[in-house]
Amino acid sequence: MTRPARRATRLAAPLLVAGSLLLAACGDEPEPPPESTTQEGQVPTETSPEVLDKPEQQELDATTAQEALPTLDDMPDDGWAIDSSTFSDAPISYEPAECADVEFDSQAANAFTDEHRVVREQARFSKYIGDGNLITATYIESHDEPYPTSLLDAAGQHVTDCGTYTHTQNDYTTTRHVEAISVPPLGDRSFGLRLTSDRSGSYTDRLYVRSGHNLIIVMVLSHEETYDGELMTSYAEDILEELKTS
């Protein structure tokens, strides 16, 4: 694939946090998106089947997905490096159980992923700032069937009900708080989410973009109380543009 030049303007770096890799872990294993702030494209109905004829909506191979992800040159300023953090893949339980939908970790989401995901490529970068690392992570997941819009609906349905819930992994329980964040229309549908934890003073912002067979996830950690989605939106837009010309 001939890689077009990425946007030349580098955005100001967000105040991303690192001390809280507990939330980063949750962002590292992203699964599907929601509604209230979800932007919808054409949704299939009984009389109007979904048309997926754009390049960025097709099933991808690993090379195409990897080439569409940002590189170190796309980071907002100097000092970034490839992030090599590792995270547990132990099962997670949620209380209430339906709050798994918000983190795209429901049985339905996991079953679809296990059966249909064929590619998962990532680009994770971190920057040491004295009291921790800043982290910016992007992922592309491609499937042999269109990504279910029902999973986005489920997440959106519960984002309000699950304002507060518990997350338990490896016998370690945290209380989490979630709220939808405003995002622009991207791909077929897009959804923004902010997670906080009682054990951390940081914020985990996630942007999910569904494009046919593909799910694009952008995640940052931040100390900013006011959400600014410009950086996440920029990465998602650039990935979609790369896939359009692949």
JSON list of C-alpha atoms in Angstrom, two decimals:
[
{"chain": "A", "resi": 1, "resn": "MET", "atom": "CA", "xyz": [0.00, 0.00, 0.00]},
{"chain": "A", "resi": 2, "resn": "THR", "atom": "CA", "xyz": [1.31, 3.42, -0.86]},
{"chain": "A", "resi": 3, "resn": "ARG", "atom": "CA", "xyz": [1.07, 5.35, 2.36]},
{"chain": "A", "resi": 4, "resn": "PRO", "atom": "CA", "xyz": [-0.17, 8.92, 1.86]},
{"chain": "A", "resi": 5, "resn": "ALA", "atom": "CA", "xyz": [1.45, 11.63, 3.90]},
{"chain": "A", "resi": 6, "resn": "ARG", "atom": "CA", "xyz": [-0.22, 12.09, 7.26]},
{"chain": "A", "resi": 7, "resn": "ARG", "atom": "CA", "xyz": [-1.40, 15.49, 8.42]},
{"chain": "A", "resi": 8, "resn": "ALA", "atom": "CA", "xyz": [1.54, 17.78, 9.05]},
{"chain": "A", "resi": 9, "resn": "THR", "atom": "CA", "xyz": [0.08, 19.66, 12.01]},
{"chain": "A", "resi": 10, "resn": "ARG", "atom": "CA", "xyz": [0.95, 18.00, 15.29]},
{"chain": "A", "resi": 11, "resn": "LEU", "atom": "CA", "xyz": [-1.62, 18.56, 18.00]},
{"chain": "A", "resi": 12, "resn": "ALA", "atom": "CA", "xyz": [-0.65, 19.79, 21.43]},
{"chain": "A", "resi": 13, "resn": "ALA", "atom": "CA", "xyz": [0.05, 16.87, 23.72]},
{"chain": "A", "resi": 14, "resn": "PRO", "atom": "CA", "xyz": [-2.75, 16.03, 26.16]},
{"chain": "A", "resi": 15, "resn": "LEU", "atom": "CA", "xyz": [-1.94, 15.68, 29.82]},
{"chain": "A", "resi": 16, "resn": "LEU", "atom": "CA", "xyz": [-2.01, 11.91, 29.86]},
{"chain": "A", "resi": 17, "resn": "VAL", "atom": "CA", "xyz": [-1.48, 9.98, 32.97]},
{"chain": "A", "resi": 18, "resn": "ALA", "atom": "CA", "xyz": [0.31, 6.99, 33.59]},
{"chain": "A", "resi": 19, "resn": "GLY", "atom": "CA", "xyz": [0.28, 6.13, 37.13]},
{"chain": "A", "resi": 20, "resn": "SER", "atom": "CA", "xyz": [-2.93, 4.30, 36.54]},
{"chain": "A", "resi": 21, "resn": "LEU", "atom": "CA", "xyz": [-2.22, 1.26, 34.45]},
{"chain": "A", "resi": 22, "resn": "LEU", "atom": "CA", "xyz": [-5.20, -0.40, 36.08]},
{"chain": "A", "resi": 23, "resn": "LEU", "atom": "CA", "xyz": [-7.42, 1.65, 33.83]},
{"chain": "A", "resi": 24, "resn": "ALA", "atom": "CA", "xyz": [-5.02, 1.25, 30.95]},
{"chain": "A", "resi": 25, "resn": "ALA", "atom": "CA", "xyz": [-5.43, -2.50, 31.20]},
{"chain": "A", "resi": 26, "resn": "CYS", "atom": "CA", "xyz": [-9.15, -2.14, 30.70]},
{"chain": "A", "resi": 27, "resn": "GLY", "atom": "CA", "xyz": [-8.53, 0.05, 27.68]},
{"chain": "A", "resi": 28, "resn": "ASP", "atom": "CA", "xyz": [-6.03, -2.44, 26.28]},
{"chain": "A", "resi": 29, "resn": "GLU", "atom": "CA", "xyz": [-8.57, -5.15, 25.73]},
{"chain": "A", "resi": 30, "resn": "PRO", "atom": "CA", "xyz": [-11.19, -3.10, 24.02]},
{"chain": "A", "resi": 31, "resn": "GLU", "atom": "CA", "xyz": [-14.38, -4.63, 22.73]},
{"chain": "A", "resi": 32, "resn": "PRO", "atom": "CA", "xyz": [-17.39, -2.99, 20.95]},
{"chain": "A", "resi": 33, "resn": "PRO", "atom": "CA", "xyz": [-19.21, 0.53, 21.31]},
{"chain": "A", "resi": 34, "resn": "PRO", "atom": "CA", "xyz": [-22.65, 2.37, 22.32]},
{"chain": "A", "resi": 35, "resn": "GLU", "atom": "CA", "xyz": [-25.48, 4.84, 21.61]},
{"chain": "A", "resi": 36, "resn": "SER", "atom": "CA", "xyz": [-26.36, 8.07, 23.45]},
{"chain": "A", "resi": 37, "resn": "THR", "atom": "CA", "xyz": [-23.32, 9.72, 21.90]},
{"chain": "A", "resi": 38, "resn": "THR", "atom": "CA", "xyz": [-23.18, 7.13, 19.13]},
{"chain": "A", "resi": 39, "resn": "GLN", "atom": "CA", "xyz": [-23.28, 8.51, 15.63]},
{"chain": "A", "resi": 40, "resn": "GLU", "atom": "CA", "xyz": [-25.16, 6.25, 13.24]},
{"chain": "A", "resi": 41, "resn": "GLY", "atom": "CA", "xyz": [-24.60, 5.59, 9.59]},
{"chain": "A", "resi": 42, "resn": "GLN", "atom": "CA", "xyz": [-26.91, 3.34, 7.59]},
{"chain": "A", "resi": 43, "resn": "VAL", "atom": "CA", "xyz": [-28.26, 0.68, 9.94]},
{"chain": "A", "resi": 44, "resn": "PRO", "atom": "CA", "xyz": [-29.56, -2.54, 8.39]},
{"chain": "A", "resi": 45, "resn": "THR", "atom": "CA", "xyz": [-33.29, -3.20, 8.51]},
{"chain": "A", "resi": 46, "resn": "GLU", "atom": "CA", "xyz": [-35.52, -5.95, 7.12]},
{"chain": "A", "resi": 47, "resn": "THR", "atom": "CA", "xyz": [-36.31, -3.82, 4.06]},
{"chain": "A", "resi": 48, "resn": "SER", "atom": "CA", "xyz": [-32.98, -2.02, 3.72]},
{"chain": "A", "resi": 49, "resn": "PRO", "atom": "CA", "xyz": [-29.98, -4.32, 4.05]},
{"chain": "A", "resi": 50, "resn": "GLU", "atom": "CA", "xyz": [-26.71, -2.66, 5.00]},
{"chain": "A", "resi": 51, "resn": "VAL", "atom": "CA", "xyz": [-24.46, -1.85, 2.06]},
{"chain": "A", "resi": 52, "resn": "LEU", "atom": "CA", "xyz": [-20.75, -2.25, 2.85]},
{"chain": "A", "resi": 53, "resn": "ASP", "atom": "CA", "xyz": [-18.96, -1.39, -0.38]},
{"chain": "A", "resi": 54, "resn": "LYS", "atom": "CA", "xyz": [-16.25, 1.01, 0.79]},
{"chain": "A", "resi": 55, "resn": "PRO", "atom": "CA", "xyz": [-12.59, -0.06, 1.14]},
{"chain": "A", "resi": 56, "resn": "GLU", "atom": "CA", "xyz": [-12.48, 0.84, 4.83]},
{"chain": "A", "resi": 57, "resn": "GLN", "atom": "CA", "xyz": [-15.48, -1.42, 5.51]},
{"chain": "A", "resi": 58, "resn": "GLN", "atom": "CA", "xyz": [-13.91, -4.60, 4.12]},
{"chain": "A", "resi": 59, "resn": "GLU", "atom": "CA", "xyz": [-12.17, -7.41, 6.01]},
{"chain": "A", "resi": 60, "resn": "LEU", "atom": "CA", "xyz": [-8.48, -6.51, 6.38]},
{"chain": "A", "resi": 61, "resn": "ASP", "atom": "CA", "xyz": [-5.28, -8.50, 6.45]},
{"chain": "A", "resi": 62, "resn": "ALA", "atom": "CA", "xyz": [-2.71, -7.86, 9.18]},
{"chain": "A", "resi": 63, "resn": "THR", "atom": "CA", "xyz": [-0.35, -5.90, 6.93]},
{"chain": "A", "resi": 64, "resn": "THR", "atom": "CA", "xyz": [-3.02, -3.47, 5.77]},
{"chain": "A", "resi": 65, "resn": "ALA", "atom": "CA", "xyz": [-4.24, -2.94, 9.33]},
{"chain": "A", "resi": 66, "resn": "GLN", "atom": "CA", "xyz": [-0.73, -2.36, 10.70]},
{"chain": "A", "resi": 67, "resn": "GLU", "atom": "CA", "xyz": [0.14, 0.12, 7.96]},
{"chain": "A", "resi": 68, "resn": "ALA", "atom": "CA", "xyz": [-2.97, 2.17, 8.76]},
{"chain": "A", "resi": 69, "resn": "LEU", "atom": "CA", "xyz": [-2.01, 2.68, 12.41]},
{"chain": "A", "resi": 70, "resn": "PRO", "atom": "CA", "xyz": [-0.12, 5.77, 13.64]},
{"chain": "A", "resi": 71, "resn": "THR", "atom": "CA", "xyz": [3.64, 5.68, 14.11]},
{"chain": "A", "resi": 72, "resn": "LEU", "atom": "CA", "xyz": [6.02, 7.53, 16.41]},
{"chain": "A", "resi": 73, "resn": "ASP", "atom": "CA", "xyz": [6.12, 10.34, 13.85]},
{"chain": "A", "resi": 74, "resn": "ASP", "atom": "CA", "xyz": [2.39, 10.86, 14.41]},
{"chain": "A", "resi": 75, "resn": "MET", "atom": "CA", "xyz": [2.73, 11.50, 18.15]},
{"chain": "A", "resi": 76, "resn": "PRO", "atom": "CA", "xyz": [1.81, 15.05, 19.23]},
{"chain": "A", "resi": 77, "resn": "ASP", "atom": "CA", "xyz": [5.31, 16.01, 20.40]},
{"chain": "A", "resi": 78, "resn": "ASP", "atom": "CA", "xyz": [8.78, 14.63, 21.10]},
{"chain": "A", "resi": 79, "resn": "GLY", "atom": "CA", "xyz": [9.80, 12.09, 23.74]},
{"chain": "A", "resi": 80, "resn": "TRP", "atom": "CA", "xyz": [7.45, 9.22, 22.88]},
{"chain": "A", "resi": 81, "resn": "ALA", "atom": "CA", "xyz": [8.54, 5.59, 22.63]},
{"chain": "A", "resi": 82, "resn": "ILE", "atom": "CA", "xyz": [6.90, 2.28, 21.77]},
{"chain": "A", "resi": 83, "resn": "ASP", "atom": "CA", "xyz": [5.00, 1.09, 24.83]},
{"chain": "A", "resi": 84, "resn": "SER", "atom": "CA", "xyz": [5.66, -2.51, 25.89]},
{"chain": "A", "resi": 85, "resn": "SER", "atom": "CA", "xyz": [3.28, -2.75, 28.85]},
{"chain": "A", "resi": 86, "resn": "THR", "atom": "CA", "xyz": [1.68, -6.14, 29.41]},
{"chain": "A", "resi": 87, "resn": "PHE", "atom": "CA", "xyz": [-1.73, -6.85, 30.91]},
{"chain": "A", "resi": 88, "resn": "SER", "atom": "CA", "xyz": [-3.49, -9.80, 32.44]},
{"chain": "A", "resi": 89, "resn": "ASP", "atom": "CA", "xyz": [-5.88, -11.81, 30.28]},
{"chain": "A", "resi": 90, "resn": "ALA", "atom": "CA", "xyz": [-7.59, -13.33, 33.32]},
{"chain": "A", "resi": 91, "resn": "PRO", "atom": "CA", "xyz": [-11.42, -13.29, 33.25]},
{"chain": "A", "resi": 92, "resn": "ILE", "atom": "CA", "xyz": [-13.16, -10.16, 34.48]},
{"chain": "A", "resi": 93, "resn": "SER", "atom": "CA", "xyz": [-16.44, -10.02, 36.39]},
{"chain": "A", "resi": 94, "resn": "TYR", "atom": "CA", "xyz": [-18.75, -7.02, 36.62]},
{"chain": "A", "resi": 95, "resn": "GLU", "atom": "CA", "xyz": [-21.41, -6.03, 39.11]},
{"chain": "A", "resi": 96, "resn": "PRO", "atom": "CA", "xyz": [-24.03, -5.34, 37.86]},
{"chain": "A", "resi": 97, "resn": "ALA", "atom": "CA", "xyz": [-23.30, -7.96, 35.19]},
{"chain": "A", "resi": 98, "resn": "GLU", "atom": "CA", "xyz": [-24.81, -5.89, 32.35]},
{"chain": "A", "resi": 99, "resn": "CYS", "atom": "CA", "xyz": [-22.03, -3.32, 32.81]},
{"chain": "A", "resi": 100, "resn": "ALA", "atom": "CA", "xyz": [-19.79, -5.70, 30.84]},
{"chain": "A", "resi": 101, "resn": "ASP", "atom": "CA", "xyz": [-21.63, -4.29, 27.79]},
{"chain": "A", "resi": 102, "resn": "VAL", "atom": "CA", "xyz": [-20.15, -0.86, 28.45]},
{"chain": "A", "resi": 103, "resn": "GLU", "atom": "CA", "xyz": [-16.60, -2.23, 28.34]},
{"chain": "A", "resi": 104, "resn": "PHE", "atom": "CA", "xyz": [-17.44, -4.49, 25.40]},
{"chain": "A", "resi": 105, "resn": "ASP", "atom": "CA", "xyz": [-16.66, -7.53, 27.52]},
{"chain": "A", "resi": 106, "resn": "SER", "atom": "CA", "xyz": [-20.09, -9.20, 27.44]},
{"chain": "A", "resi": 107, "resn": "GLN", "atom": "CA", "xyz": [-20.62, -12.83, 26.52]},
{"chain": "A", "resi": 108, "resn": "ALA", "atom": "CA", "xyz": [-22.10, -11.77, 23.18]},
{"chain": "A", "resi": 109, "resn": "ALA", "atom": "CA", "xyz": [-19.14, -9.51, 22.38]},
{"chain": "A", "resi": 110, "resn": "ASN", "atom": "CA", "xyz": [-16.58, -12.13, 23.37]},
{"chain": "A", "resi": 111, "resn": "ALA", "atom": "CA", "xyz": [-18.38, -14.86, 21.45]},
{"chain": "A", "resi": 112, "resn": "PHE", "atom": "CA", "xyz": [-18.38, -12.76, 18.27]},
{"chain": "A", "resi": 113, "resn": "THR", "atom": "CA", "xyz": [-14.71, -11.90, 18.73]},
{"chain": "A", "resi": 114, "resn": "ASP", "atom": "CA", "xyz": [-13.71, -15.52, 19.33]},
{"chain": "A", "resi": 115, "resn": "GLU", "atom": "CA", "xyz": [-15.58, -16.75, 16.27]},
{"chain": "A", "resi": 116, "resn": "HIS", "atom": "CA", "xyz": [-15.05, -13.95, 13.77]},
{"chain": "A", "resi": 117, "resn": "ARG", "atom": "CA", "xyz": [-12.02, -11.79, 14.57]},
{"chain": "A", "resi": 118, "resn": "VAL", "atom": "CA", "xyz": [-9.24, -12.47, 12.07]},
{"chain": "A", "resi": 119, "resn": "VAL", "atom": "CA", "xyz": [-6.91, -9.50, 12.70]},
{"chain": "A", "resi": 120, "resn": "ARG", "atom": "CA", "xyz": [-5.98, -7.43, 15.73]},
{"chain": "A", "resi": 121, "resn": "GLU", "atom": "CA", "xyz": [-3.16, -4.93, 15.24]},
{"chain": "A", "resi": 122, "resn": "GLN", "atom": "CA", "xyz": [-2.10, -2.25, 17.69]},
{"chain": "A", "resi": 123, "resn": "ALA", "atom": "CA", "xyz": [0.18, 0.75, 18.08]},
{"chain": "A", "resi": 124, "resn": "ARG", "atom": "CA", "xyz": [0.91, 1.77, 21.68]},
{"chain": "A", "resi": 125, "resn": "PHE", "atom": "CA", "xyz": [3.16, 4.65, 22.64]},
{"chain": "A", "resi": 126, "resn": "SER", "atom": "CA", "xyz": [4.21, 6.05, 26.01]},
{"chain": "A", "resi": 127, "resn": "LYS", "atom": "CA", "xyz": [6.12, 9.03, 27.29]},
{"chain": "A", "resi": 128, "resn": "TYR", "atom": "CA", "xyz": [7.82, 9.36, 30.66]},
{"chain": "A", "resi": 129, "resn": "ILE", "atom": "CA", "xyz": [6.93, 12.61, 32.42]},
{"chain": "A", "resi": 130, "resn": "GLY", "atom": "CA", "xyz": [8.52, 12.19, 35.86]},
{"chain": "A", "resi": 131, "resn": "ASP", "atom": "CA", "xyz": [5.56, 10.80, 37.80]},
{"chain": "A", "resi": 132, "resn": "GLY", "atom": "CA", "xyz": [4.50, 8.19, 35.29]},
{"chain": "A", "resi": 133, "resn": "ASN", "atom": "CA", "xyz": [3.99, 7.54, 31.60]},
{"chain": "A", "resi": 134, "resn": "LEU", "atom": "CA", "xyz": [1.65, 9.16, 29.14]},
{"chain": "A", "resi": 135, "resn": "ILE", "atom": "CA", "xyz": [-0.04, 6.52, 26.98]},
{"chain": "A", "resi": 136, "resn": "THR", "atom": "CA", "xyz": [-1.72, 6.72, 23.60]},
{"chain": "A", "resi": 137, "resn": "ALA", "atom": "CA", "xyz": [-2.95, 3.46, 22.06]},
{"chain": "A", "resi": 138, "resn": "THR", "atom": "CA", "xyz": [-4.74, 2.63, 18.82]},
{"chain": "A", "resi": 139, "resn": "TYR", "atom": "CA", "xyz": [-6.14, -0.71, 17.67]},
{"chain": "A", "resi": 140, "resn": "ILE", "atom": "CA", "xyz": [-7.70, -2.13, 14.53]},
{"chain": "A", "resi": 141, "resn": "GLU", "atom": "CA", "xyz": [-9.77, -5.31, 14.80]},
{"chain": "A", "resi": 142, "resn": "SER", "atom": "CA", "xyz": [-11.07, -6.90, 11.59]},
{"chain": "A", "resi": 143, "resn": "HIS", "atom": "CA", "xyz": [-13.62, -9.68, 11.29]},
{"chain": "A", "resi": 144, "resn": "ASP", "atom": "CA", "xyz": [-14.91, -12.11, 8.67]},
{"chain": "A", "resi": 145, "resn": "GLU", "atom": "CA", "xyz": [-18.43, -10.74, 9.23]},
{"chain": "A", "resi": 146, "resn": "PRO", "atom": "CA", "xyz": [-19.66, -7.15, 9.73]},
{"chain": "A", "resi": 147, "resn": "TYR", "atom": "CA", "xyz": [-19.17, -5.95, 13.29]},
{"chain": "A", "resi": 148, "resn": "PRO", "atom": "CA", "xyz": [-22.59, -6.22, 15.03]},
{"chain": "A", "resi": 149, "resn": "THR", "atom": "CA", "xyz": [-24.32, -2.92, 15.59]},
{"chain": "A", "resi": 150, "resn": "SER", "atom": "CA", "xyz": [-26.25, -4.67, 18.38]},
{"chain": "A", "resi": 151, "resn": "LEU", "atom": "CA", "xyz": [-23.08, -4.56, 20.50]},
{"chain": "A", "resi": 152, "resn": "LEU", "atom": "CA", "xyz": [-22.92, -0.81, 20.06]},
{"chain": "A", "resi": 153, "resn": "ASP", "atom": "CA", "xyz": [-26.58, -0.55, 21.01]},
{"chain": "A", "resi": 154, "resn": "ALA", "atom": "CA", "xyz": [-26.02, -2.61, 24.18]},
{"chain": "A", "resi": 155, "resn": "ALA", "atom": "CA", "xyz": [-23.14, -0.42, 25.28]},
{"chain": "A", "resi": 156, "resn": "GLY", "atom": "CA", "xyz": [-25.11, 2.75, 24.65]},
{"chain": "A", "resi": 157, "resn": "GLN", "atom": "CA", "xyz": [-28.14, 1.35, 26.45]},
{"chain": "A", "resi": 158, "resn": "HIS", "atom": "CA", "xyz": [-26.16, 0.72, 29.65]},
{"chain": "A", "resi": 159, "resn": "VAL", "atom": "CA", "xyz": [-23.77, 3.66, 29.69]},
{"chain": "A", "resi": 160, "resn": "THR", "atom": "CA", "xyz": [-26.20, 5.58, 31.92]},
{"chain": "A", "resi": 161, "resn": "ASP", "atom": "CA", "xyz": [-27.32, 2.62, 34.06]},
{"chain": "A", "resi": 162, "resn": "CYS", "atom": "CA", "xyz": [-23.68, 1.73, 34.70]},
{"chain": "A", "resi": 163, "resn": "GLY", "atom": "CA", "xyz": [-22.55, 5.09, 35.98]},
{"chain": "A", "resi": 164, "resn": "THR", "atom": "CA", "xyz": [-20.95, 3.18, 38.84]},
{"chain": "A", "resi": 165, "resn": "TYR", "atom": "CA", "xyz": [-20.06, -0.54, 38.94]},
{"chain": "A", "resi": 166, "resn": "THR", "atom": "CA", "xyz": [-17.37, -2.91, 40.20]},
{"chain": "A", "resi": 167, "resn": "HIS", "atom": "CA", "xyz": [-14.69, -4.55, 38.07]},
{"chain": "A", "resi": 168, "resn": "THR", "atom": "CA", "xyz": [-12.93, -7.65, 39.47]},
{"chain": "A", "resi": 169, "resn": "GLN", "atom": "CA", "xyz": [-9.90, -9.38, 37.96]},
{"chain": "A", "resi": 170, "resn": "ASN", "atom": "CA", "xyz": [-7.42, -11.68, 39.69]},
{"chain": "A", "resi": 171, "resn": "ASP", "atom": "CA", "xyz": [-9.35, -11.16, 42.95]},
{"chain": "A", "resi": 172, "resn": "TYR", "atom": "CA", "xyz": [-8.70, -7.40, 42.72]},
{"chain": "A", "resi": 173, "resn": "THR", "atom": "CA", "xyz": [-11.83, -5.26, 42.76]},
{"chain": "A", "resi": 174, "resn": "THR", "atom": "CA", "xyz": [-12.12, -1.62, 41.75]},
{"chain": "A", "resi": 175, "resn": "THR", "atom": "CA", "xyz": [-15.13, 0.66, 41.64]},
{"chain": "A", "resi": 176, "resn": "ARG", "atom": "CA", "xyz": [-15.44, 2.31, 38.26]},
{"chain": "A", "resi": 177, "resn": "HIS", "atom": "CA", "xyz": [-17.43, 5.23, 36.95]},
{"chain": "A", "resi": 178, "resn": "VAL", "atom": "CA", "xyz": [-18.36, 5.68, 33.30]},
{"chain": "A", "resi": 179, "resn": "GLU", "atom": "CA", "xyz": [-19.93, 8.42, 31.22]},
{"chain": "A", "resi": 180, "resn": "ALA", "atom": "CA", "xyz": [-20.51, 8.91, 27.52]},
{"chain": "A", "resi": 181, "resn": "ILE", "atom": "CA", "xyz": [-18.50, 11.64, 25.84]},
{"chain": "A", "resi": 182, "resn": "SER", "atom": "CA", "xyz": [-19.40, 13.53, 22.69]},
{"chain": "A", "resi": 183, "resn": "VAL", "atom": "CA", "xyz": [-17.71, 12.37, 19.48]},
{"chain": "A", "resi": 184, "resn": "PRO", "atom": "CA", "xyz": [-18.18, 13.38, 15.84]},
{"chain": "A", "resi": 185, "resn": "PRO", "atom": "CA", "xyz": [-19.68, 11.06, 13.22]},
{"chain": "A", "resi": 186, "resn": "LEU", "atom": "CA", "xyz": [-16.92, 8.67, 12.12]},
{"chain": "A", "resi": 187, "resn": "GLY", "atom": "CA", "xyz": [-17.14, 5.51, 10.03]},
{"chain": "A", "resi": 188, "resn": "ASP", "atom": "CA", "xyz": [-20.57, 3.86, 10.15]},
{"chain": "A", "resi": 189, "resn": "ARG", "atom": "CA", "xyz": [-20.99, 4.61, 13.86]},
{"chain": "A", "resi": 190, "resn": "SER", "atom": "CA", "xyz": [-18.82, 6.09, 16.57]},
{"chain": "A", "resi": 191, "resn": "PHE", "atom": "CA", "xyz": [-18.93, 6.15, 20.35]},
{"chain": "A", "resi": 192, "resn": "GLY", "atom": "CA", "xyz": [-16.95, 7.91, 23.08]},
{"chain": "A", "resi": 193, "resn": "LEU", "atom": "CA", "xyz": [-16.48, 6.78, 26.65]},
{"chain": "A", "resi": 194, "resn": "ARG", "atom": "CA", "xyz": [-14.70, 8.11, 29.76]},
{"chain": "A", "resi": 195, "resn": "LEU", "atom": "CA", "xyz": [-13.75, 5.76, 32.62]},
{"chain": "A", "resi": 196, "resn": "THR", "atom": "CA", "xyz": [-12.52, 6.67, 36.08]},
{"chain": "A", "resi": 197, "resn": "SER", "atom": "CA", "xyz": [-11.70, 4.58, 39.14]},
{"chain": "A", "resi": 198, "resn": "ASP", "atom": "CA", "xyz": [-11.88, 5.21, 42.86]},
{"chain": "A", "resi": 199, "resn": "ARG", "atom": "CA", "xyz": [-8.29, 3.97, 43.08]},
{"chain": "A", "resi": 200, "resn": "SER", "atom": "CA", "xyz": [-6.93, 6.42, 40.55]},
{"chain": "A", "resi": 201, "resn": "GLY", "atom": "CA", "xyz": [-7.08, 10.11, 39.83]},
{"chain": "A", "resi": 202, "resn": "SER", "atom": "CA", "xyz": [-6.74, 9.68, 36.09]},
{"chain": "A", "resi": 203, "resn": "TYR", "atom": "CA", "xyz": [-9.19, 9.38, 33.22]},
{"chain": "A", "resi": 204, "resn": "THR", "atom": "CA", "xyz": [-9.31, 6.76, 30.51]},
{"chain": "A", "resi": 205, "resn": "ASP", "atom": "CA", "xyz": [-10.90, 8.08, 27.32]},
{"chain": "A", "resi": 206, "resn": "ARG", "atom": "CA", "xyz": [-11.85, 5.68, 24.54]},
{"chain": "A", "resi": 207, "resn": "LEU", "atom": "CA", "xyz": [-13.16, 6.25, 21.05]},
{"chain": "A", "resi": 208, "resn": "TYR", "atom": "CA", "xyz": [-14.74, 3.35, 19.14]},
{"chain": "A", "resi": 209, "resn": "VAL", "atom": "CA", "xyz": [-15.42, 3.52, 15.40]},
{"chain": "A", "resi": 210, "resn": "ARG", "atom": "CA", "xyz": [-17.31, 0.78, 13.58]},
{"chain": "A", "resi": 211, "resn": "SER", "atom": "CA", "xyz": [-16.60, 0.58, 9.85]},
{"chain": "A", "resi": 212, "resn": "GLY", "atom": "CA", "xyz": [-18.21, -2.49, 8.29]},
{"chain": "A", "resi": 213, "resn": "HIS", "atom": "CA", "xyz": [-16.09, -5.50, 9.24]},
{"chain": "A", "resi": 214, "resn": "ASN", "atom": "CA", "xyz": [-13.74, -3.35, 11.28]},
{"chain": "A", "resi": 215, "resn": "LEU", "atom": "CA", "xyz": [-13.56, -1.85, 14.75]},
{"chain": "A", "resi": 216, "resn": "ILE", "atom": "CA", "xyz": [-11.11, 0.99, 15.38]},
{"chain": "A", "resi": 217, "resn": "ILE", "atom": "CA", "xyz": [-10.32, 1.84, 18.99]},
{"chain": "A", "resi": 218, "resn": "VAL", "atom": "CA", "xyz": [-8.34, 4.86, 20.21]},
{"chain": "A", "resi": 219, "resn": "MET", "atom": "CA", "xyz": [-7.43, 5.13, 23.90]},
{"chain": "A", "resi": 220, "resn": "VAL", "atom": "CA", "xyz": [-5.63, 7.76, 25.96]},
{"chain": "A", "resi": 221, "resn": "LEU", "atom": "CA", "xyz": [-5.04, 8.26, 29.67]},
{"chain": "A", "resi": 222, "resn": "SER", "atom": "CA", "xyz": [-5.46, 11.78, 30.97]},
{"chain": "A", "resi": 223, "resn": "HIS", "atom": "CA", "xyz": [-5.48, 13.99, 34.07]},
{"chain": "A", "resi": 224, "resn": "GLU", "atom": "CA", "xyz": [-7.72, 16.46, 32.26]},
{"chain": "A", "resi": 225, "resn": "GLU", "atom": "CA", "xyz": [-11.10, 16.87, 33.95]},
{"chain": "A", "resi": 226, "resn": "THR", "atom": "CA", "xyz": [-12.44, 18.49, 30.79]},
{"chain": "A", "resi": 227, "resn": "TYR", "atom": "CA", "xyz": [-12.60, 16.05, 27.89]},
{"chain": "A", "resi": 228, "resn": "ASP", "atom": "CA", "xyz": [-10.94, 17.16, 24.67]},
{"chain": "A", "resi": 229, "resn": "GLY", "atom": "CA", "xyz": [-11.40, 14.60, 21.93]},
{"chain": "A", "resi": 230, "resn": "GLU", "atom": "CA", "xyz": [-9.41, 16.37, 19.22]},
{"chain": "A", "resi": 231, "resn": "LEU", "atom": "CA", "xyz": [-6.41, 14.05, 19.46]},
{"chain": "A", "resi": 232, "resn": "MET", "atom": "CA", "xyz": [-8.44, 10.81, 19.49]},
{"chain": "A", "resi": 233, "resn": "THR", "atom": "CA", "xyz": [-10.60, 12.04, 16.62]},
{"chain": "A", "resi": 234, "resn": "SER", "atom": "CA", "xyz": [-7.52, 12.92, 14.60]},
{"chain": "A", "resi": 235, "resn": "TYR", "atom": "CA", "xyz": [-6.04, 9.42, 14.96]},
{"chain": "A", "resi": 236, "resn": "ALA", "atom": "CA", "xyz": [-9.33, 7.74, 14.04]},
{"chain": "A", "resi": 237, "resn": "GLU", "atom": "CA", "xyz": [-9.81, 9.98, 11.00]},
{"chain": "A", "resi": 238, "resn": "ASP", "atom": "CA", "xyz": [-6.26, 9.27, 9.80]},
{"chain": "A", "resi": 239, "resn": "ILE", "atom": "CA", "xyz": [-6.77, 5.51, 10.15]},
{"chain": "A", "resi": 240, "resn": "LEU", "atom": "CA", "xyz": [-9.97, 5.65, 8.11]},
{"chain": "A", "resi": 241, "resn": "GLU", "atom": "CA", "xyz": [-8.22, 7.70, 5.42]},
{"chain": "A", "resi": 242, "resn": "GLU", "atom": "CA", "xyz": [-5.38, 5.17, 5.28]},
{"chain": "A", "resi": 243, "resn": "LEU", "atom": "CA", "xyz": [-7.86, 2.31, 4.86]},
{"chain": "A", "resi": 244, "resn": "LYS", "atom": "CA", "xyz": [-9.73, 4.17, 2.11]},
{"chain": "A", "resi": 245, "resn": "THR", "atom": "CA", "xyz": [-6.57, 4.16, -0.01]},
{"chain": "A", "resi": 246, "resn": "SER", "atom": "CA", "xyz": [-5.33, 0.68, 0.91]}
]
